[in-house]
PDB file of C-alpha atoms in Angstrom:
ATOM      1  CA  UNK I1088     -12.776  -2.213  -7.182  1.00  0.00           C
ATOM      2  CA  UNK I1089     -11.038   1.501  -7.136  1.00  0.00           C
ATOM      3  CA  UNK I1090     -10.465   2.745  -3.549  1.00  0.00           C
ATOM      4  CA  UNK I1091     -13.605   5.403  -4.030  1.00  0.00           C
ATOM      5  CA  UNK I1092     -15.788   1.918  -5.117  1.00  0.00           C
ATOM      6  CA  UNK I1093     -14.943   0.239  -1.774  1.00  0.00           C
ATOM      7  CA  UNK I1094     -15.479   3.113   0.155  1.00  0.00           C
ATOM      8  CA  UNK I1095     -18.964   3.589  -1.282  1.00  0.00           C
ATOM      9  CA  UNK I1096     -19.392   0.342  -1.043  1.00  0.00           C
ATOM     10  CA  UNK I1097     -19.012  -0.021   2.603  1.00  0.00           C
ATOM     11  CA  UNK I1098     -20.635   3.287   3.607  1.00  0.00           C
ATOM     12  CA  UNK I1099     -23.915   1.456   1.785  1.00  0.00           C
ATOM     13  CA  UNK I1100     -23.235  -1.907   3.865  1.00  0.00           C
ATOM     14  CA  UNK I1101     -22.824   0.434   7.206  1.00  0.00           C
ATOM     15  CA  UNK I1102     -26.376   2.526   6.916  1.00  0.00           C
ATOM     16  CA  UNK I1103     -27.854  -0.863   5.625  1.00  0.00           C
ATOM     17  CA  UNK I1104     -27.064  -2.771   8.789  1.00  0.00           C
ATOM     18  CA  UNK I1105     -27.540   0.458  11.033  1.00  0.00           C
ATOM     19  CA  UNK I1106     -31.012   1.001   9.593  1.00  0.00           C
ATOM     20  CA  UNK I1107     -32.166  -2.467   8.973  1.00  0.00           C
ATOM     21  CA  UNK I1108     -29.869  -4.603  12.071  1.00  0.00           C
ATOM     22  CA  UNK I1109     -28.183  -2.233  14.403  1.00  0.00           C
ATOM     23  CA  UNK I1110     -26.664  -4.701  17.089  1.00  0.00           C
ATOM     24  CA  UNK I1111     -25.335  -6.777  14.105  1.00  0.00           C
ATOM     25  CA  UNK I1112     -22.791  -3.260  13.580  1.00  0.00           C
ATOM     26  CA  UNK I1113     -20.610  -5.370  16.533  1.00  0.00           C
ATOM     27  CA  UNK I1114     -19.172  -7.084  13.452  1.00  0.00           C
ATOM     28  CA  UNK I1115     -17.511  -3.804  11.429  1.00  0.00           C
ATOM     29  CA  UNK I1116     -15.495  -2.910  14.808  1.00  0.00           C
ATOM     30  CA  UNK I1117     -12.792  -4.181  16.768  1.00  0.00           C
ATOM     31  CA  UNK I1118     -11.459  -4.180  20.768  1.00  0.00           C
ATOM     32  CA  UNK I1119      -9.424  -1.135  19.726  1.00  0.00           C
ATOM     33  CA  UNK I1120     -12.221   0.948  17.637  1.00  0.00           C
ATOM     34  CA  UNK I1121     -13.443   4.328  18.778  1.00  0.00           C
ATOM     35  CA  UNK I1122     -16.282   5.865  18.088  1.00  0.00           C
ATOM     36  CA  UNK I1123     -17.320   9.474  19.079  1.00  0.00           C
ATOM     37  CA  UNK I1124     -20.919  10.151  18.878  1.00  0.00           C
ATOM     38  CA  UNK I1125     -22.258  13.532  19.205  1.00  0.00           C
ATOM     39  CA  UNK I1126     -19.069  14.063  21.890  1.00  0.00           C
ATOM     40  CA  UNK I1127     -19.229  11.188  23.681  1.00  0.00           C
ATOM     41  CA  UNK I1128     -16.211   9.186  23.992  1.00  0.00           C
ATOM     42  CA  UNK I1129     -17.297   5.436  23.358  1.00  0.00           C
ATOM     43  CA  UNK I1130     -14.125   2.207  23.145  1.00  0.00           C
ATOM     44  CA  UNK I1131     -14.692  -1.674  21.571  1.00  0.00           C
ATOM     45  CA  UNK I1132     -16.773  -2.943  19.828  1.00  0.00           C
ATOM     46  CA  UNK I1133     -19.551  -4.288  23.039  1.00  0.00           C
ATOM     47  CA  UNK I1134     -19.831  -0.828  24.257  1.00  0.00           C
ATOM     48  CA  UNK I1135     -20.149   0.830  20.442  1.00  0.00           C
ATOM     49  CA  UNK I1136     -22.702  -1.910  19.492  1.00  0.00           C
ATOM     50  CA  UNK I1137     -24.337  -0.948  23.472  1.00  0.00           C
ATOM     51  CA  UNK I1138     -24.515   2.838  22.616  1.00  0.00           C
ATOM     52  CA  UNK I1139     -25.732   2.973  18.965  1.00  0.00           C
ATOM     53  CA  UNK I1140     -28.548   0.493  19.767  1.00  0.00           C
ATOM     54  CA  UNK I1141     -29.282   2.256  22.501  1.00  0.00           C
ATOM     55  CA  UNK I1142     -30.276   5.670  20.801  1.00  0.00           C
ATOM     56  CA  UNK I1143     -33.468   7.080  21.385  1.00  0.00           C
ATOM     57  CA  UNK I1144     -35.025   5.966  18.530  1.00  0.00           C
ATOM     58  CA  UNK I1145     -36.034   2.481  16.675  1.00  0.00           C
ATOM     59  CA  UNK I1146     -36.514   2.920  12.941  1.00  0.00           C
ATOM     60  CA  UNK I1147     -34.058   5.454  10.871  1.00  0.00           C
ATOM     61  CA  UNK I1148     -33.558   5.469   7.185  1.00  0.00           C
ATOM     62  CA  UNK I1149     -29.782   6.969   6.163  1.00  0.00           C
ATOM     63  CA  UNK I1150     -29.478   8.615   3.068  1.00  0.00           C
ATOM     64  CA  UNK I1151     -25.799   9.554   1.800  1.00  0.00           C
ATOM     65  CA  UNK I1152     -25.529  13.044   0.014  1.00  0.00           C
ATOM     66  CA  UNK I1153     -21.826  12.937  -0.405  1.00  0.00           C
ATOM     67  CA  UNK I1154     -18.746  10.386   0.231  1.00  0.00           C
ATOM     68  CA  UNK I1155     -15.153  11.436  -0.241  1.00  0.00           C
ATOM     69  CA  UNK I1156     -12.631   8.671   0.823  1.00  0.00           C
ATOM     70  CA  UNK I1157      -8.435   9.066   0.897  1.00  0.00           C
ATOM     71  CA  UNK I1158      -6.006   7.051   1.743  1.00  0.00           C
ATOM     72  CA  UNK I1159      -4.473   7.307   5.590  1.00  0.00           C
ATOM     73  CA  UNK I1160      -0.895   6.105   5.090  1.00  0.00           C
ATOM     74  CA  UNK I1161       1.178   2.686   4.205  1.00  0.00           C
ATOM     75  CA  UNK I1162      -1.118   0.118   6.680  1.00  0.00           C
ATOM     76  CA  UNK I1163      -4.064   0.597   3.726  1.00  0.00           C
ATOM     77  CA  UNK I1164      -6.123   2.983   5.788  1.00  0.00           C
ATOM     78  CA  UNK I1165      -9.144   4.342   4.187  1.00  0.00           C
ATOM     79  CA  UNK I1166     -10.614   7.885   5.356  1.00  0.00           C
ATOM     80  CA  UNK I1167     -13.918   8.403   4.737  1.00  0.00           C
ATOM     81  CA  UNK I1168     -16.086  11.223   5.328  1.00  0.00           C
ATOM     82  CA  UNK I1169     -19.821  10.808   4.799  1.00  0.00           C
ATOM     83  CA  UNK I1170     -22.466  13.758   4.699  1.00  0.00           C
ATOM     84  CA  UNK I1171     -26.014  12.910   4.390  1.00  0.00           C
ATOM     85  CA  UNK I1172     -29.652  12.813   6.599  1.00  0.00           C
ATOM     86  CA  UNK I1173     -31.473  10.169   8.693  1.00  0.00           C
ATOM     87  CA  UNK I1174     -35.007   9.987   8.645  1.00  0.00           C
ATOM     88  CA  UNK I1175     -36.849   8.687  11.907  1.00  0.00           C
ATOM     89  CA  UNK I1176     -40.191   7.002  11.712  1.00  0.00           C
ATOM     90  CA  UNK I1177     -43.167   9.586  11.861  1.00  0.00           C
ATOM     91  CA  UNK I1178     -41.246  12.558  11.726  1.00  0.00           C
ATOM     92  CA  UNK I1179     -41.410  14.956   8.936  1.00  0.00           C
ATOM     93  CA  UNK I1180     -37.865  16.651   9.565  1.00  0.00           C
ATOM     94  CA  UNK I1181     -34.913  14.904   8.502  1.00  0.00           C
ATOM     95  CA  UNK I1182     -32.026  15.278  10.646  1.00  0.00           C
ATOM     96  CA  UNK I1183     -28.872  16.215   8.630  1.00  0.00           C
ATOM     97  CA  UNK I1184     -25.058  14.418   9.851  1.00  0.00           C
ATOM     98  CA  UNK I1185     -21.731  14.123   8.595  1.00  0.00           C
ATOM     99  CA  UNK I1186     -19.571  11.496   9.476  1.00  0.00           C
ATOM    100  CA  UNK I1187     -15.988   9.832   9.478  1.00  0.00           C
ATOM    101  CA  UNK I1188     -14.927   6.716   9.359  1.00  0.00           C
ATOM    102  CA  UNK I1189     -11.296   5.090   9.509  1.00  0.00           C
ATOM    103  CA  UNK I1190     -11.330   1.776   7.874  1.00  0.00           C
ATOM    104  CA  UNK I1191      -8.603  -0.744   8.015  1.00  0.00           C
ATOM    105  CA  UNK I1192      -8.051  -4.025   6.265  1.00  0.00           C
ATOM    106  CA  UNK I1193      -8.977  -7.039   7.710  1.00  0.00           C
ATOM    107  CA  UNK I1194      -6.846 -10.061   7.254  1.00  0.00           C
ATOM    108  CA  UNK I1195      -9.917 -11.502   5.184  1.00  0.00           C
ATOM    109  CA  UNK I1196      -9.604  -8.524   2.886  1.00  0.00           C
ATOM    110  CA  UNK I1197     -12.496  -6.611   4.092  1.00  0.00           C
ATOM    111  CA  UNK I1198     -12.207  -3.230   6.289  1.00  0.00           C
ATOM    112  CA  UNK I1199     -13.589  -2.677   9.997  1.00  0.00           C
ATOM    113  CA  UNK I1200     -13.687   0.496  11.404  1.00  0.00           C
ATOM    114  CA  UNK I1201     -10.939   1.922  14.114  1.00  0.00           C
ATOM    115  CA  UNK I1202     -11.981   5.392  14.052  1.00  0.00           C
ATOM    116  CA  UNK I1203     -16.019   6.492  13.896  1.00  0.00           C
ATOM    117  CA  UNK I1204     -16.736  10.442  14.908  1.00  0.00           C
ATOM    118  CA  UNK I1205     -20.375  11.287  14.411  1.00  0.00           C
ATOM    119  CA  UNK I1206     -22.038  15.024  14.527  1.00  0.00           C
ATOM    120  CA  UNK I1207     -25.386  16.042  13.578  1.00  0.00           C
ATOM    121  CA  UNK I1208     -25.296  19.055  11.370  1.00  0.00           C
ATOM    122  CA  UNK I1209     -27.709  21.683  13.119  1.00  0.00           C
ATOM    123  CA  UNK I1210     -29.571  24.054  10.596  1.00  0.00           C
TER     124      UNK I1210
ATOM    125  CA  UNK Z1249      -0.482  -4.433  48.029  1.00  0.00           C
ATOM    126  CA  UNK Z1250      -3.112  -4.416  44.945  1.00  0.00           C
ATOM    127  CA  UNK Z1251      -0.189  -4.269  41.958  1.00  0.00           C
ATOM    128  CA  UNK Z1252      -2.922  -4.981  39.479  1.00  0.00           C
ATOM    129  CA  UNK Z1253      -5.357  -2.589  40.621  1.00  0.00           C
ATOM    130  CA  UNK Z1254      -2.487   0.142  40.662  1.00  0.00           C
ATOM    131  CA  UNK Z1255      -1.513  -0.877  37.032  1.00  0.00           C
ATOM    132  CA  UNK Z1256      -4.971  -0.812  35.471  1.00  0.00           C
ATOM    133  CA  UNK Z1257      -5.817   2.428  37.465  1.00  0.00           C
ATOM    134  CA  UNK Z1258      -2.009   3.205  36.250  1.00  0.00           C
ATOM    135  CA  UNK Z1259      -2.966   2.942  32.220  1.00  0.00           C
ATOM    136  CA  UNK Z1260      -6.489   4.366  32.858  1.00  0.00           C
ATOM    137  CA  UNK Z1261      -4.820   7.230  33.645  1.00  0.00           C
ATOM    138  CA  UNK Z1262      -2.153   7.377  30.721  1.00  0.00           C
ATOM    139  CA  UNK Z1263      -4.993   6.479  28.269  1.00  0.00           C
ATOM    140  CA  UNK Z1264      -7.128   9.798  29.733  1.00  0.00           C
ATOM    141  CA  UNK Z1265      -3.975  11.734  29.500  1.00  0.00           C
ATOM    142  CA  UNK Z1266      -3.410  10.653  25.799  1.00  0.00           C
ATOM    143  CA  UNK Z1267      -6.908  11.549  24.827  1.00  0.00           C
ATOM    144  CA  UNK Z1268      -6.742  14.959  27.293  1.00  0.00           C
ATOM    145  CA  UNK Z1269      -3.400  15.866  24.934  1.00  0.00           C
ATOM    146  CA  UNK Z1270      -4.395  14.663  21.749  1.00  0.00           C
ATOM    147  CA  UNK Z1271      -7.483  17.210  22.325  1.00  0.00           C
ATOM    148  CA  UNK Z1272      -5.144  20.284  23.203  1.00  0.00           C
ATOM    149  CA  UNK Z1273      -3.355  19.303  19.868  1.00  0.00           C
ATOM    150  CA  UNK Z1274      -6.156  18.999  18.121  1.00  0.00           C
ATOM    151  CA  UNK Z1275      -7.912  21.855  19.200  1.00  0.00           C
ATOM    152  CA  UNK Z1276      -4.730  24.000  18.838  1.00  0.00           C
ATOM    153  CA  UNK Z1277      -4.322  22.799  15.521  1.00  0.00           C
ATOM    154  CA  UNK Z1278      -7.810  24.076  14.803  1.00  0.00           C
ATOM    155  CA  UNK Z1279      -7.062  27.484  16.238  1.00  0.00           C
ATOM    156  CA  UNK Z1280      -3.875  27.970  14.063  1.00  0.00           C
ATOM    157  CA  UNK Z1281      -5.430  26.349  10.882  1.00  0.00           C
ATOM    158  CA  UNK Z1282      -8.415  28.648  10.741  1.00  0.00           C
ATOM    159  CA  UNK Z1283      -6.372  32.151  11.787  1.00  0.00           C
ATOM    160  CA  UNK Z1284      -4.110  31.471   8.799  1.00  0.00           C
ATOM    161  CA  UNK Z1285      -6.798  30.600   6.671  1.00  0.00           C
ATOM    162  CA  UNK Z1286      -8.440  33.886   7.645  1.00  0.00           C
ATOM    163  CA  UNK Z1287      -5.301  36.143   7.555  1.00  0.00           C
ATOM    164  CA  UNK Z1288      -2.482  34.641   5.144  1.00  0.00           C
ATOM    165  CA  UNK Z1289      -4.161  31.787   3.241  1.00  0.00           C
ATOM    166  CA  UNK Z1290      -0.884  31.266   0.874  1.00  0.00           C
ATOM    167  CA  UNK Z1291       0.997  30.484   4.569  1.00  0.00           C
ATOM    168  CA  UNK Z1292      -1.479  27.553   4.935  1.00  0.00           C
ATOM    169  CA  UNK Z1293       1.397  25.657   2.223  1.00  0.00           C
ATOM    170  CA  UNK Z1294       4.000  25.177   5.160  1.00  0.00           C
ATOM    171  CA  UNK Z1295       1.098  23.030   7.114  1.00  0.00           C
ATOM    172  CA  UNK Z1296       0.866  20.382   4.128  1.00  0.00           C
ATOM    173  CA  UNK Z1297       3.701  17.872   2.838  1.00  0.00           C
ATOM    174  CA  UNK Z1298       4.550  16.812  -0.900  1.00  0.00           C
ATOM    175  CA  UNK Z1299       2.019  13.969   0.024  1.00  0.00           C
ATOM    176  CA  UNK Z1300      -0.768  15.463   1.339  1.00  0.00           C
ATOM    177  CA  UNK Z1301      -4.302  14.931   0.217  1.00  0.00           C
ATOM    178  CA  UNK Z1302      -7.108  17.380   0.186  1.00  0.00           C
ATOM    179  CA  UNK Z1303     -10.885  16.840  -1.085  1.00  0.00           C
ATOM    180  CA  UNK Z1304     -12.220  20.416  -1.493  1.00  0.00           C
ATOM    181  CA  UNK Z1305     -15.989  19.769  -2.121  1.00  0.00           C
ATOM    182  CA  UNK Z1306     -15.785  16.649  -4.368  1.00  0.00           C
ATOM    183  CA  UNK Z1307     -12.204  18.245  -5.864  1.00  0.00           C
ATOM    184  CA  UNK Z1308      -8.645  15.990  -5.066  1.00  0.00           C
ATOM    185  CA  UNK Z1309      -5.748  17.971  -4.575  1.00  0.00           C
ATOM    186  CA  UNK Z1310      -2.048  16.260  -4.060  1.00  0.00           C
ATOM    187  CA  UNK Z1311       0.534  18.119  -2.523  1.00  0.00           C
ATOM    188  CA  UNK Z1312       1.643  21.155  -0.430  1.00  0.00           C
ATOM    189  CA  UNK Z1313       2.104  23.808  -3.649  1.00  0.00           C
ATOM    190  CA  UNK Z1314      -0.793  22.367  -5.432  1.00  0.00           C
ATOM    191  CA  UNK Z1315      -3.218  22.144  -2.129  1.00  0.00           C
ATOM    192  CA  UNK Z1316      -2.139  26.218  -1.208  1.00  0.00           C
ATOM    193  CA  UNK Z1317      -3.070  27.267  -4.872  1.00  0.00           C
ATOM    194  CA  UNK Z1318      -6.394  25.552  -4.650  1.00  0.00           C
ATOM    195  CA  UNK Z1319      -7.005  27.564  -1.546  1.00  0.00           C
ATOM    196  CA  UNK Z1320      -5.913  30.575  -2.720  1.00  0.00           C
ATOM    197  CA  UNK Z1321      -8.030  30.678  -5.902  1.00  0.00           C
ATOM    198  CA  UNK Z1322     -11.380  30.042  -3.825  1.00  0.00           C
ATOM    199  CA  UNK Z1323     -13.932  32.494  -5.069  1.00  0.00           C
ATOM    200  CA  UNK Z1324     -13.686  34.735  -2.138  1.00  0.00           C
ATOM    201  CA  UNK Z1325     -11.532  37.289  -0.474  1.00  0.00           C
ATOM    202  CA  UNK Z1326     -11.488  37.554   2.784  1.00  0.00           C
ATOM    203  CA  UNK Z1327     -13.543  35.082   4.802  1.00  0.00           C
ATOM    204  CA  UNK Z1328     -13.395  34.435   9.255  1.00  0.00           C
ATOM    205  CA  UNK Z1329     -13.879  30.914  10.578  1.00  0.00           C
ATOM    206  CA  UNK Z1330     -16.058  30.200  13.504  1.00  0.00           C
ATOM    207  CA  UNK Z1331     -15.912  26.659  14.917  1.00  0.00           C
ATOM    208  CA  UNK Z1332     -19.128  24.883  16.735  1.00  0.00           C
ATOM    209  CA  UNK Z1333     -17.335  21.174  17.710  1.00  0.00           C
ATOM    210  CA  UNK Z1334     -13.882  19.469  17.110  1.00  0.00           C
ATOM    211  CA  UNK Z1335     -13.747  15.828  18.170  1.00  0.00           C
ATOM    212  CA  UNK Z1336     -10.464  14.057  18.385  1.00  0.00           C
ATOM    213  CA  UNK Z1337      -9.326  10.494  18.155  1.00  0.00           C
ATOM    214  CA  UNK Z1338      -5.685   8.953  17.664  1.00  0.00           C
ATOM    215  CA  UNK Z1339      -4.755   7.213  14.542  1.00  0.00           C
ATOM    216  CA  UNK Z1340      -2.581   4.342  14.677  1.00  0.00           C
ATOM    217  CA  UNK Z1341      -0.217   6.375  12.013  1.00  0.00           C
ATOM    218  CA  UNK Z1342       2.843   6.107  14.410  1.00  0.00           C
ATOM    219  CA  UNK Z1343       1.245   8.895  16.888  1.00  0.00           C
ATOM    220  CA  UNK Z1344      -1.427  10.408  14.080  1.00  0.00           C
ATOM    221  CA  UNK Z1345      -4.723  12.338  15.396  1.00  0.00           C
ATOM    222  CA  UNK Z1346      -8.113  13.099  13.568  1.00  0.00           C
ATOM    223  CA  UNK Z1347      -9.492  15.912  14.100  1.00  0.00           C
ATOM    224  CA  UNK Z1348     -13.156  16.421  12.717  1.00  0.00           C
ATOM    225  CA  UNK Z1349     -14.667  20.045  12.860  1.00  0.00           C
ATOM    226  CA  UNK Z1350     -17.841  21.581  12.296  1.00  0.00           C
ATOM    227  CA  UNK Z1351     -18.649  25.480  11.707  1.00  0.00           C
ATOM    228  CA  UNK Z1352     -19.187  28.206   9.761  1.00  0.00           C
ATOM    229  CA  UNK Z1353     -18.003  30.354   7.264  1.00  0.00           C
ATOM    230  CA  UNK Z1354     -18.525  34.292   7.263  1.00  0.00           C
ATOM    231  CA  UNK Z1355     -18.135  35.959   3.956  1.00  0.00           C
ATOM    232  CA  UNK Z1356     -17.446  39.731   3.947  1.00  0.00           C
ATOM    233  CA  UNK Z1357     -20.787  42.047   3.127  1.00  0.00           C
ATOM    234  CA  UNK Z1358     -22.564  38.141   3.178  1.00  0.00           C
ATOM    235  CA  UNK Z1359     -25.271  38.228   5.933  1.00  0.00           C
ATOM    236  CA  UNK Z1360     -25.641  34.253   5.663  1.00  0.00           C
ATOM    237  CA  UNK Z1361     -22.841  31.954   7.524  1.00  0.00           C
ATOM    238  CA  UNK Z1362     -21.706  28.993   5.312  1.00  0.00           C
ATOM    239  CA  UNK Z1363     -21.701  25.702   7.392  1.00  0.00           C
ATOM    240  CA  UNK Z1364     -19.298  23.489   6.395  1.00  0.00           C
ATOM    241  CA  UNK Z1365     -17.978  20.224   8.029  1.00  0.00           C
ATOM    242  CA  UNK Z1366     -13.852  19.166   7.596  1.00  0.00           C
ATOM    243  CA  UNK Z1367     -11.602  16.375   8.551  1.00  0.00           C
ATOM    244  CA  UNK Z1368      -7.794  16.691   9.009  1.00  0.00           C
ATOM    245  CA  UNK Z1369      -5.737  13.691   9.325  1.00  0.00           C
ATOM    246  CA  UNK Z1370      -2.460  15.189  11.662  1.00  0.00           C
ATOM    247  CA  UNK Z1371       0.404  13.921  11.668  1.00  0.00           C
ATOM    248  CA  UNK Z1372       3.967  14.095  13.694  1.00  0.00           C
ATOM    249  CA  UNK Z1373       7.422  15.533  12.023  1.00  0.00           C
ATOM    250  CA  UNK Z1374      10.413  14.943  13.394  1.00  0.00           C
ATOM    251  CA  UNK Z1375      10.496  18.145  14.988  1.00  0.00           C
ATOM    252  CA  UNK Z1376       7.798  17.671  17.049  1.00  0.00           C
ATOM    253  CA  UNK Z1377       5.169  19.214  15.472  1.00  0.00           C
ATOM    254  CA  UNK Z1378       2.067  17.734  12.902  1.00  0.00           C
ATOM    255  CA  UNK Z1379       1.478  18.126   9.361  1.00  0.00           C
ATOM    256  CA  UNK Z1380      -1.731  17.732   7.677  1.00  0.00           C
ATOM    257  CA  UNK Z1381      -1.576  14.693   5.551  1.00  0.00           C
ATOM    258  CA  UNK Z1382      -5.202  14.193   5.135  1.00  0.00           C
ATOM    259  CA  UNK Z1383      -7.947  17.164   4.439  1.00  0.00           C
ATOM    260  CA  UNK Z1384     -11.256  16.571   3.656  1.00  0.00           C
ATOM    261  CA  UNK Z1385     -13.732  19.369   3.363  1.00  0.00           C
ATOM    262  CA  UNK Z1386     -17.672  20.010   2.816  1.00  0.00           C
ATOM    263  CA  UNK Z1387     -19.769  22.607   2.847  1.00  0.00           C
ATOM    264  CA  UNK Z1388     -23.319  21.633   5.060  1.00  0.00           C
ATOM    265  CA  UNK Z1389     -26.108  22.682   2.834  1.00  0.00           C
ATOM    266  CA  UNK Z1390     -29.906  23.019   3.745  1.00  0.00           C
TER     267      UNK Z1390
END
């Protein structure tokens, strides 16, 4: 698959398991992964899993607008930088995000993700 | 007395001062990225490398020359940046830094702000400064 396939391809796999198994995200991260959500400053994968599943809301459907991915240098980094909306259960308004991801190879030959900065895009 | 108390507090403390200076660079960066974007766009070629990558709204772009003429045949004259967040995280890319930014655009005689959303990948030269070896950019509609 071409580098823009595998990026899609694991942006899909990420909202999947957000929206339909969040604590199961523990598996895309590592002891070293960071994650910045909406400014807070969150390290390894236990306390990543701990904050996204503890977000003030249970349901949320992602849906991905754009996806641009690049490579990040010579340890086959992928950047990827995600804009779309999540829609929480009984609310009309969708909330609109963009996010980045760092992915890097797994010995396996999958990705996890190092780097995670998430912002809500305010109207 | 409590050597492994002292050297955890010890690297608790270097890790807060590597994220409190990869912030000042990052934020700096910011600063200096969007003035020259606003003033001198054609100056923004000496912050790119022969390898650099920009994504311009869906568009790829390799390279210093060819990522400065991209931005300097954007549909639009003069234009000021206003910034709303920039987060900051290292990259393991021997001392790299993202830097993710939201704001808006302002367009002369244009009453409406364009949001937009960008990502720069930073990254050290041997003088001691960074180069932008990653640049992804998209405008926030809706």
């Amino acid at each position: 698959m071409d580098p823009d396939g595998v990026a899609r391809a694991f942006v899909e796999h990420y909202y999947r398991t957000f929206d339909g198994n969040r604590a199961a995200l523990g598996g895309l991260y590592q002891e070293g992964s960071m994650l910045t959500f909406e400014g807070d400053k969150i390290q390894g994968a236990q306390s990543i899993v701990a904050k996204l599943t503890s977000l003030p809301f249970q349901q949320c459907l992602h849906h991905i607008s754009t996806v641009d991915c690049q490579p990040s240098g010579p340890q086959g980094g992928m950047l990827v930088f995600v804009s779309g909306a999540i829609q929480l259960a009984g609310e009309n308004h969708q909330l609109k995000f963009s996010q980045m991801f760092h992915l890097m190879p797994t010995p396996q030959g999958s990705f996890y993700v190092l780097n995670d900065i998430f912002r809500l895009n305010y109207a | 007395m409590d050597h492994q108390r002292d050297e955890k507090a010890g690297s608790i403390c270097m890790e807060q001062e590597q994220q409190q200076q990869i912030e000042m660079v990052g934020k700096a960066f910011v600063e200096h990225y969007c003035r020259v974007f606003d003033t001198d766009r054609a100056a923004l070629a000496a912050l790119y490398d022969r390898g650099s990558l920009l994504s311009f709204e869906g568009q790829k772009v390799v390279g210093a020359d060819e990522i400065a003429r991209k931005l300097a045949q954007l549909p639009f004259g003069q234009c000021k940046h206003a910034v709303s967040t920039v987060d900051c995280q290292p990259s393991p890319v021997a001392g790299g830094i993202l830097v993710f930014v939201s704001g808006s655009i302002q367009l002369p005689g244009e009453e409406h702000h364009l949001k937009f959303s960008q990502m720069f990948h930073l990254v050290p030269t041997q003088h001691g400064s960074f180069f932008v070896q990653n640049d992804i950019f998209r405008l926030n509609y809706g």
